[in-house]
Structures are given as C-alpha cells and as structure tokens.
CSV table of C-alpha atoms in Angstrom, one decimal:
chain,number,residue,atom,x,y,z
A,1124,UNK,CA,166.7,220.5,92.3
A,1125,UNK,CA,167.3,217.1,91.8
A,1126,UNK,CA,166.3,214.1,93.6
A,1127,UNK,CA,167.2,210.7,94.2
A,1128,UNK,CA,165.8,208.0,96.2
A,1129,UNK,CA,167.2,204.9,95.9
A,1130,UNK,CA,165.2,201.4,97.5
A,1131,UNK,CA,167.7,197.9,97.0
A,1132,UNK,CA,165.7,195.0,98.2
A,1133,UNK,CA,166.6,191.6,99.6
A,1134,UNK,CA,167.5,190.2,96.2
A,1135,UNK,CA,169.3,193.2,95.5
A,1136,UNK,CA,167.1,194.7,93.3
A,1137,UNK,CA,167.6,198.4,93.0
A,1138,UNK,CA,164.3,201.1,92.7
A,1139,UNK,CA,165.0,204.6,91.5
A,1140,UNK,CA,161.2,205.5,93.1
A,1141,UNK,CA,162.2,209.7,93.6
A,1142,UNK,CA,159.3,209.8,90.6
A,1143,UNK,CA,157.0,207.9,92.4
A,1144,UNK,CA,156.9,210.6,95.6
A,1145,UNK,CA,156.4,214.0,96.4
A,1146,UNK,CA,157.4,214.8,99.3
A,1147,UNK,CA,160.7,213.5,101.7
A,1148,UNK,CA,161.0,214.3,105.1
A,1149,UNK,CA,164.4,213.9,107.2
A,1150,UNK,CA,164.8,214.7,110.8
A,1151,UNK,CA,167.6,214.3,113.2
A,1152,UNK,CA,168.0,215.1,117.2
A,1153,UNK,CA,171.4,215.8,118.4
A,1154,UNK,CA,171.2,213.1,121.1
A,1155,UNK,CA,169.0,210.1,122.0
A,1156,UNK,CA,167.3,209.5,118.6
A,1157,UNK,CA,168.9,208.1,115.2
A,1158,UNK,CA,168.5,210.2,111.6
A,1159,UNK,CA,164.6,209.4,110.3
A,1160,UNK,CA,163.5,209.2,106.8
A,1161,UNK,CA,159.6,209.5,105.7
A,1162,UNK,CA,158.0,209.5,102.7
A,1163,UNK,CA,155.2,208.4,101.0
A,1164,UNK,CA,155.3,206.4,97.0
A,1165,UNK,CA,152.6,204.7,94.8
A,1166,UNK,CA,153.3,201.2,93.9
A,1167,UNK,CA,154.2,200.6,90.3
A,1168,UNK,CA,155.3,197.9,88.0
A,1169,UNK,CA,157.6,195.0,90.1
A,1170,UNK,CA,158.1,197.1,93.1
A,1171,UNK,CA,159.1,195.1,96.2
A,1172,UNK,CA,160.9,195.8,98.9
A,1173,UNK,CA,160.8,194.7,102.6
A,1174,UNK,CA,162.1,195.5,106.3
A,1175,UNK,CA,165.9,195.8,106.7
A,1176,UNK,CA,166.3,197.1,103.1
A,1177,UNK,CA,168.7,199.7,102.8
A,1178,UNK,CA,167.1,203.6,101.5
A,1179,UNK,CA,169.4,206.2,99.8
A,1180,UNK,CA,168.3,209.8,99.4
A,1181,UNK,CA,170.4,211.9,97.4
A,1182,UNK,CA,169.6,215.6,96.3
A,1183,UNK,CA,171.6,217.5,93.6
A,1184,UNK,CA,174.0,214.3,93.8
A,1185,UNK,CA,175.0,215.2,97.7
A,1186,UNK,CA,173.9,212.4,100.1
A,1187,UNK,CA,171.6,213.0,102.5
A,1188,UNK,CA,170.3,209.6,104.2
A,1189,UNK,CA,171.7,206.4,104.1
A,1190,UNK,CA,169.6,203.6,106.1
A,1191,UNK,CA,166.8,200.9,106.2
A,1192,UNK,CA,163.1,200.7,106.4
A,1193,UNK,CA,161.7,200.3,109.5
A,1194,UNK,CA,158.0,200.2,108.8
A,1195,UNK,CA,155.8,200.1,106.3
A,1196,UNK,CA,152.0,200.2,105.6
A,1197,UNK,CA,149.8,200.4,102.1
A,1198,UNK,CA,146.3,201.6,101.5
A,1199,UNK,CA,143.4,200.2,99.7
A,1200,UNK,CA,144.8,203.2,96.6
A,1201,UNK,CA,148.4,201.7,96.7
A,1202,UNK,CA,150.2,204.3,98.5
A,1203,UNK,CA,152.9,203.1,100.9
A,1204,UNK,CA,153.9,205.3,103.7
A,1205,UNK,CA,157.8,204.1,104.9
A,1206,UNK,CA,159.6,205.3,107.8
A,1207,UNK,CA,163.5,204.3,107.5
A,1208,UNK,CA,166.3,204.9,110.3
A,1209,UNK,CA,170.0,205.0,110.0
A,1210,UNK,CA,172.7,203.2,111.8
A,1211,UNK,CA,171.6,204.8,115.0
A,1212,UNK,CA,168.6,202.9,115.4
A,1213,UNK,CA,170.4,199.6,115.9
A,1214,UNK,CA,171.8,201.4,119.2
A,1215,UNK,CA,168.2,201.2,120.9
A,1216,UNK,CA,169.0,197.4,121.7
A,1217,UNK,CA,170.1,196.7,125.7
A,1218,UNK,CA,173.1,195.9,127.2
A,1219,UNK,CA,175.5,195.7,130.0
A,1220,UNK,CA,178.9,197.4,130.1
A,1221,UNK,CA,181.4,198.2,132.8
A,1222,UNK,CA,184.0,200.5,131.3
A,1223,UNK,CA,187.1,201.2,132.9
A,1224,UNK,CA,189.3,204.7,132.0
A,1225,UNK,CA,187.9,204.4,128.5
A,1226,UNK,CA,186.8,207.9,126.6
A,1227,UNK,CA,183.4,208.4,125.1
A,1228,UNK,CA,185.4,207.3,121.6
A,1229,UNK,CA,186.9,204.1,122.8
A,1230,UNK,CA,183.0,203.2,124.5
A,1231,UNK,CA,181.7,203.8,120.7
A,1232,UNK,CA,184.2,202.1,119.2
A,1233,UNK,CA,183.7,198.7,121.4
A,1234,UNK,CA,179.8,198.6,121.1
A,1235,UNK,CA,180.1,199.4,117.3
A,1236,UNK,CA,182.4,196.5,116.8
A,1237,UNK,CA,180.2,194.4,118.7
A,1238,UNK,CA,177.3,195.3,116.6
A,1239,UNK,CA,178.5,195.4,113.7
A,1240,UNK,CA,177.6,198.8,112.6
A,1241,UNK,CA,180.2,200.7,110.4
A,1242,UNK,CA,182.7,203.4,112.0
A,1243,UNK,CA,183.5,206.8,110.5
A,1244,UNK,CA,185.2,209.8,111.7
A,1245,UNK,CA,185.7,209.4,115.5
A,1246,UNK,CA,187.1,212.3,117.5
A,1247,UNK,CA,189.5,212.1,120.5
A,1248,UNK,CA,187.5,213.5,123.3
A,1249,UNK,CA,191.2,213.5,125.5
A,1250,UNK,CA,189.2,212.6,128.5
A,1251,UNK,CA,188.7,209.1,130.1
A,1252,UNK,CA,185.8,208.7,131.9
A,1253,UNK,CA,186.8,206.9,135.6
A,1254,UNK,CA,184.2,204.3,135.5
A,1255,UNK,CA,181.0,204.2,133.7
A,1256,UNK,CA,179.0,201.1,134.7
A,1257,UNK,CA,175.7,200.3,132.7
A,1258,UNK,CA,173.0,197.6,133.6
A,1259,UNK,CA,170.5,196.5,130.9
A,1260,UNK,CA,170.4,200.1,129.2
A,1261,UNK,CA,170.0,201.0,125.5
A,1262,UNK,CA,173.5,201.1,124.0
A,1263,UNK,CA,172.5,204.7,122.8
A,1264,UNK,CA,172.0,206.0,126.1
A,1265,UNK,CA,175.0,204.7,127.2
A,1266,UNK,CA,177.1,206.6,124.8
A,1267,UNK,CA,174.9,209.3,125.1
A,1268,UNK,CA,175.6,209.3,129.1
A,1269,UNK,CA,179.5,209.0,128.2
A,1270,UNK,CA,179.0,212.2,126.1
A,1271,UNK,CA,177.4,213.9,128.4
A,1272,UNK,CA,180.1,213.2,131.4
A,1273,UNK,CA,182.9,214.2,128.7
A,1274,UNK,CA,180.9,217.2,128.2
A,1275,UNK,CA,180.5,218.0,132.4
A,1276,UNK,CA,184.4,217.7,132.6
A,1277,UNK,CA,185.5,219.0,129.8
A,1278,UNK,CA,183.6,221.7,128.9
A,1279,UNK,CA,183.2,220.3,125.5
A,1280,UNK,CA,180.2,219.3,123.0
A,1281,UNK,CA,180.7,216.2,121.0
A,1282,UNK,CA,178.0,215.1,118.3
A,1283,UNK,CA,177.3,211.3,118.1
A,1284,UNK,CA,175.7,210.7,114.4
A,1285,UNK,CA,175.4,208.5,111.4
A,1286,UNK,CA,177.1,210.5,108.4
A,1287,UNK,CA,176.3,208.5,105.4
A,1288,UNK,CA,176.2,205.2,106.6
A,1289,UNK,CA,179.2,205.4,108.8
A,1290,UNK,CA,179.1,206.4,112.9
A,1291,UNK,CA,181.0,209.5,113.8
A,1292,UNK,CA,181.6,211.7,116.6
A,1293,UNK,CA,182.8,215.3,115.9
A,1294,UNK,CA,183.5,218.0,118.2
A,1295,UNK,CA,180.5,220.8,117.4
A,1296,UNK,CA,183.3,223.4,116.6
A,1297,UNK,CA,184.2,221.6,113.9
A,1298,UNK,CA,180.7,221.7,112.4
A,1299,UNK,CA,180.6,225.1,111.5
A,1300,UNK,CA,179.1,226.0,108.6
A,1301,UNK,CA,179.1,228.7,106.5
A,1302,UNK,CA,175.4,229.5,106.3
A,1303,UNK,CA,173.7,232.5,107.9
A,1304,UNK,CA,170.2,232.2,108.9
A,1305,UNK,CA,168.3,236.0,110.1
A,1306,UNK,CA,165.3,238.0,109.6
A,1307,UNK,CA,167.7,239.2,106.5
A,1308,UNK,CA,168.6,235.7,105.2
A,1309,UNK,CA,166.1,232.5,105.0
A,1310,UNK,CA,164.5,232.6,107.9
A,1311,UNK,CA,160.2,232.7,107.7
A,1312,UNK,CA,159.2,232.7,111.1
A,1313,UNK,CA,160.6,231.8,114.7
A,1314,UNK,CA,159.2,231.2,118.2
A,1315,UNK,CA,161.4,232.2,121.1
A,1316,UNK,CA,161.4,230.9,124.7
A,1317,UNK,CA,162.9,231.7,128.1
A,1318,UNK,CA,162.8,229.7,130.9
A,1319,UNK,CA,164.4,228.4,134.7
A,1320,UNK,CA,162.0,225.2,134.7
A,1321,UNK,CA,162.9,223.0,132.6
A,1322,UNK,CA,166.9,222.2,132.6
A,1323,UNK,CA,168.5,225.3,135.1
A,1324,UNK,CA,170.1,224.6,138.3
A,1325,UNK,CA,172.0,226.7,140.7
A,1326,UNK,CA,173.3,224.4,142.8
A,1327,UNK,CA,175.5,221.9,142.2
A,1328,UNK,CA,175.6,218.9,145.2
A,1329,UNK,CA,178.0,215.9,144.6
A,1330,UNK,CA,178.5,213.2,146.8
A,1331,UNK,CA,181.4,211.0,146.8
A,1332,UNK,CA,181.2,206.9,148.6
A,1333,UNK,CA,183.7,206.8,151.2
A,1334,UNK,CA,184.1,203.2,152.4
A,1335,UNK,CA,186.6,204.0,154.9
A,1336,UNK,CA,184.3,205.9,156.9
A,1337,UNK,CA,181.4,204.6,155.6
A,1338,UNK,CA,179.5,208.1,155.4
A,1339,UNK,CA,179.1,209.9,152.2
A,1340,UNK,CA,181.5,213.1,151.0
A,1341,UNK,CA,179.4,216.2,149.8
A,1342,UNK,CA,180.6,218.7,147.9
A,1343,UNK,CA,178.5,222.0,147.6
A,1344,UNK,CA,178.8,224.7,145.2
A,1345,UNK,CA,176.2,227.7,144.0
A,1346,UNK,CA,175.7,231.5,142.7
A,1347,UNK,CA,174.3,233.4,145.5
A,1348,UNK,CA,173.4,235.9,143.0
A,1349,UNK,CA,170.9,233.7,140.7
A,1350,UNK,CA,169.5,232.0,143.8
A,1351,UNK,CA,168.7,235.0,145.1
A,1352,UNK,CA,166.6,235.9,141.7
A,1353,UNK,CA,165.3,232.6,141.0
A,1354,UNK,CA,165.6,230.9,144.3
A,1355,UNK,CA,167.1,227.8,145.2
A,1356,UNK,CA,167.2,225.5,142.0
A,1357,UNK,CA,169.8,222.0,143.1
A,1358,UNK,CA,171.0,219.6,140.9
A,1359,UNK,CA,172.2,216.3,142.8
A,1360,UNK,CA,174.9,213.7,141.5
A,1361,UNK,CA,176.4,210.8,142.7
A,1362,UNK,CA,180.4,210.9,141.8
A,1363,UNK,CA,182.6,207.6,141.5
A,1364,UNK,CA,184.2,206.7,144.5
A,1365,UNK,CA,187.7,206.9,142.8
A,1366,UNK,CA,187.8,210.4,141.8
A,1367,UNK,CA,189.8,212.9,143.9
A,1368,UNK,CA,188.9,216.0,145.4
A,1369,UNK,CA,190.3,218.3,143.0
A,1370,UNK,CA,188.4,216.5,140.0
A,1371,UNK,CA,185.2,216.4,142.1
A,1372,UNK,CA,185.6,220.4,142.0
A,1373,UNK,CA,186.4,220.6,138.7
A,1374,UNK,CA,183.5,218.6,137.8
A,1375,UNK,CA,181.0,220.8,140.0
A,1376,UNK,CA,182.5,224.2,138.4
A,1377,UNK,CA,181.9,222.5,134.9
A,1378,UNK,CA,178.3,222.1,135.8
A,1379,UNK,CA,177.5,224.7,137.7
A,1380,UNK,CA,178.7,226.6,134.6
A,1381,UNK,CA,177.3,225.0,132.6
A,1382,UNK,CA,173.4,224.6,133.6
A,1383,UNK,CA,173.3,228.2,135.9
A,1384,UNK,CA,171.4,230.2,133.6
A,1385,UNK,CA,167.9,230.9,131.8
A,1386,UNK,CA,167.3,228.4,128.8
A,1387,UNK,CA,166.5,229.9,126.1
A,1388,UNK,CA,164.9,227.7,122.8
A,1389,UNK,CA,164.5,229.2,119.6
A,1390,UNK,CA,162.7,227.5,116.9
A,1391,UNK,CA,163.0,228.5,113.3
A,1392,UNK,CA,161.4,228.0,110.0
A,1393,UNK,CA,162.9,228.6,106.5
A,1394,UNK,CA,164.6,228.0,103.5
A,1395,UNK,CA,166.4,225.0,103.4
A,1396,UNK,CA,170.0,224.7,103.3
A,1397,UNK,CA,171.4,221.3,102.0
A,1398,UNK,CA,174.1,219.5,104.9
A,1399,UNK,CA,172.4,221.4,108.1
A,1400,UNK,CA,172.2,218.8,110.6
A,1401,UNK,CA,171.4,218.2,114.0
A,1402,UNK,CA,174.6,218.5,115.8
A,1403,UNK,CA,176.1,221.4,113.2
A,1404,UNK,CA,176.9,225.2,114.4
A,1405,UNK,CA,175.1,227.6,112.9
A,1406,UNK,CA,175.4,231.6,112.2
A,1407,UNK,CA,172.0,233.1,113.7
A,1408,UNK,CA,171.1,236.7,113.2
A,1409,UNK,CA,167.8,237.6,114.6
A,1410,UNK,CA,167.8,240.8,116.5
A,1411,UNK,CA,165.5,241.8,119.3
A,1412,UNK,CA,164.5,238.5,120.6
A,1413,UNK,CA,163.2,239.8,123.8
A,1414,UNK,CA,166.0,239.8,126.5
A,1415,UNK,CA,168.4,239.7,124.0
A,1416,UNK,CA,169.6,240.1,120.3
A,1417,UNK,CA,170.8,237.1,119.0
A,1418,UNK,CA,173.6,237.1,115.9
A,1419,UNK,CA,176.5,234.4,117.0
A,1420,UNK,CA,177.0,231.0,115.9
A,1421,UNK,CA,174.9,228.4,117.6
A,1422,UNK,CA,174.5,224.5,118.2
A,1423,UNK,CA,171.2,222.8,116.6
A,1424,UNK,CA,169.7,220.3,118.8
A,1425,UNK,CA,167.0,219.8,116.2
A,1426,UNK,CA,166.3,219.7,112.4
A,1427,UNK,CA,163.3,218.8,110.5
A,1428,UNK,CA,164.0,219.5,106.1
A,1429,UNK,CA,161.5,218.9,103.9
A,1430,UNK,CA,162.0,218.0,100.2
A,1431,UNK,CA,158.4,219.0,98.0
A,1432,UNK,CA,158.7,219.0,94.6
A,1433,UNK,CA,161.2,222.1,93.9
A,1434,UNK,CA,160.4,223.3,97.2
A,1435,UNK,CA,163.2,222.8,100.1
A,1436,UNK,CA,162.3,223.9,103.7
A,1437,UNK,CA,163.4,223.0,107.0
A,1438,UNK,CA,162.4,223.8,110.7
A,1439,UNK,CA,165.4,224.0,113.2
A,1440,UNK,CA,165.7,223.8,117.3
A,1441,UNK,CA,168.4,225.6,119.3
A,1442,UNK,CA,168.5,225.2,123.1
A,1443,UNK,CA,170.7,226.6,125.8
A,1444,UNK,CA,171.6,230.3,124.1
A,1445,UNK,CA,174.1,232.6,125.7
A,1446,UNK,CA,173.3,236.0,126.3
C-alpha cells in the first residue's frame, strides 16, 4: 500500500511528508460536517507550511482528500498534529437567503458561486422547494435543510459532499458499490441498536398560515397501530402558506413514512475498503442482529478509515435500517 501526502505552502512549495507520518485518519458525516483529515508528522529539513494550505492524500495513486489545514500545533519533540477540512468547511460561514421555487441543486449552485468554492457533479433533485427562507444561518445547514425537504417530498436521499476538491450532490442510489461487508467478509466487530427515542414519530401534524381567516390549517395524520405499541410519538411542522392541500398530504404521507418506525444504528469495524464514504450504499450481511437479520444494501451516515503503516481499517455508521 502506497501512500501519498502532499503539503503545498503559500509560496507554493510542495512537501511529499507520507515518510514523515504514520498514521492518517479521514472521516466524513453524511450531513452537517465537511470531509476531516488528521495526522500527525515530525518536522524535517525546510518544512513550512501554514493555515489555508491546501493537503492531498492519495493511496495506491486513488485520491482520497483534497483540502486545507485548519489547525495546527507542535511539541517541544517537533511533532506537529494538523487537522485539515475540505471545501465543506467554508459552508459553516452565516448567511441570509430567501429562495423562491429553486431545487436543493440550484440553492448549492448560487451559494457556491458566491463563495467561490469549486462545483462538481450536481444532480437534478426534479423538485422545487416553494419557499425556503433562511436568516443568519450557516450556509451548510441551509442546504442541508433544502436536502432534507427534497428528501420529505420526494422520498429521495441526496448526498451533499466534497469529491476531490469539487462539491457534488448525488442521489445515494447511484453510490452503490460493489463491496460486501458480513460476519463472512471484512467485518471485526459491530454494535447494534434499536430504539423509538431518538428520531421516531407517529404522528405527523402540519399546519398551514391562512391569512384569509387568520386561524391556522391543521393537517393530521398517524398509524393507530404503532401508537398503540409505542404510544403517542408527534412530530409538528409549520408548512408554507402557498402550498395546496394535496401537496400538504403528500408531504405528511412522505414523513409519516418515513420516520414511523424503530431506528435501528449499526456500527461496524473492519477492513478497509478504499472509496467508502459517508453518503455511499453499502452491501451488509450480518445475520441475527436481534430483531432482524440484516443482508441488503444500506446508506452510511458515517465513516471513520484509518491509514497505519500497511494497515487499512475503517469504522462505519448506518442509521434508519428497514426490517
């Protein structure tokens, strides 16, 4: 296994430092955080570099990372521990927006461009959100909010991330891969969860601004059956005054769908497999969980690889399995 991490300073002076480290860590969430780089070097010879430089880590010639240190610190021995973040991380910085019939694309598109942050792959979502009005938020939330009303009413998960350098935003079925990961293949250990506490709701109540009577319209909508087991678990939401009756419904149905139902996290260490991401689908085979037995393909919400020496392992996250 091959590695290379590449440092290019201010003065554009390029460090080949993948000799100078032994371990790389590289993490990414599939909403709310950017990609994260760690590792540790020793200082040798003329090596300089400073905040804002860019970092490229590369293993067996396949990109990994492409972004900039964020911090830095040195000890009294000369090892420097860096932290670096990719395009994402420019995202944390408030702002305003009031977007009109615009999908979750077009929203990305505009705040890239006025950030000047580089633009990849961007799918068409085919859905434009009503209105989406944002005061003094993180720019990331904001598109992560967009993403997440595209996904209430459409049914469809879209991944927000920085591949390479560039932003993109894929729809999760296209980021299959071909990698099976089982009790038979990789895996080392895994912890399984259930639970109704954290992100389950069996009611869905919207309500809908109506100026011309000046009262509010509710819309109700719930499984008798799961409140009967788990009691009565409601999730409220404000809708935009503009949409109609038959979208509120649709909406409602989407989410009632979607969040009715136990949560189940699994977390899982092994092998690594080089171009798993946060984000990508995954083949799972791990039978006899508990309440079920698990061997379908699955969305990652986390992923944690580590680069040692030869050694290649990662620890992954998935949340919200079907039975």
């Amino acid at each position: 296994m091959k590695y290379e991490l590449v440092i290019q300073n201010g003065q554009g002076k390029v460090f080949e430092v993948s000799e100078l480290t032994d371990t790389v860590e590289y993490s990414t969430n599939r909403t709310g955080s950017p990609g994260k780089l760690t590792f540790s070097l020793l200082k040798a010879g003329d090596l300089s570099f400073n905040e804002g430089n860019s970092v490229r880590f590369s293993v067996d010639g396949q990109l990994i990372f492409f972004g900039y240190v964020f911090t830095k610190s040195k000890n009294r021995w000369d090892v420097i521990e860096v932290t670096c973040y990719d395009q994402l991380r420019y995202l944390k910085a408030n702002e305003s927006y009031a977007f009109i019939g615009k999908t979750a694309g077009e929203i990305i598109k505009q705040i890239a461009n006025q950030f000047n942050l580089k633009l990849g792959t961007i799918d068409d979502t085919g859905y434009a959100i009503p209105s989406l009005i944002r005061e003094n938020k993180s720019c990331l939330d904001t598109i992560s909010y967009a993403l997440e009303l595209t996904t209430l009413n459409t049914g469809k998960i879209y991944v927000f991330f920085d591949d390479g350098g560039k932003l993109s935003l894929r729809l999760a079925e296209n980021m299959m891969t071909n990698t099976v990961i089982g009790t038979k293949s990789l895996l080392t250990e895994y912890d399984y969860k259930t639970d109704i506490d954290s992100d389950t709701f069996n009611q869905v109540k919207l309500v809908r601004p109506n100026k011309k009577t000046g009262k509010a319209d509710t819309y109700i909508f719930k499984d008798s059956n799961t409140i009967s087991q788990w009691g009565l678990l409601q999730m409220y939401d404000s809708v935009d005054e503009e949409m109609n009756e038959a979208q509120i419904v649709q909406k409602a149905k989407t989410m009632l769908k979607y969040y009715n139902r136990v949560l189940r996290t699994l977390s899982i260490q092994s092998l690594g497999v080089l171009g798993i991401r946060a984000g990508s689908m995954v083949m799972i085979n791990v039978p006899d969980l508990g309440d079920i037995s698990l061997s379908k393909f699955v969305l990652l919400d986390r992923v944690t690889h580590t680069f040692k020496n030869d050694d290649h392992v990662m620890e992954i996250e998935t949340r919200t399995i079907q039975a």
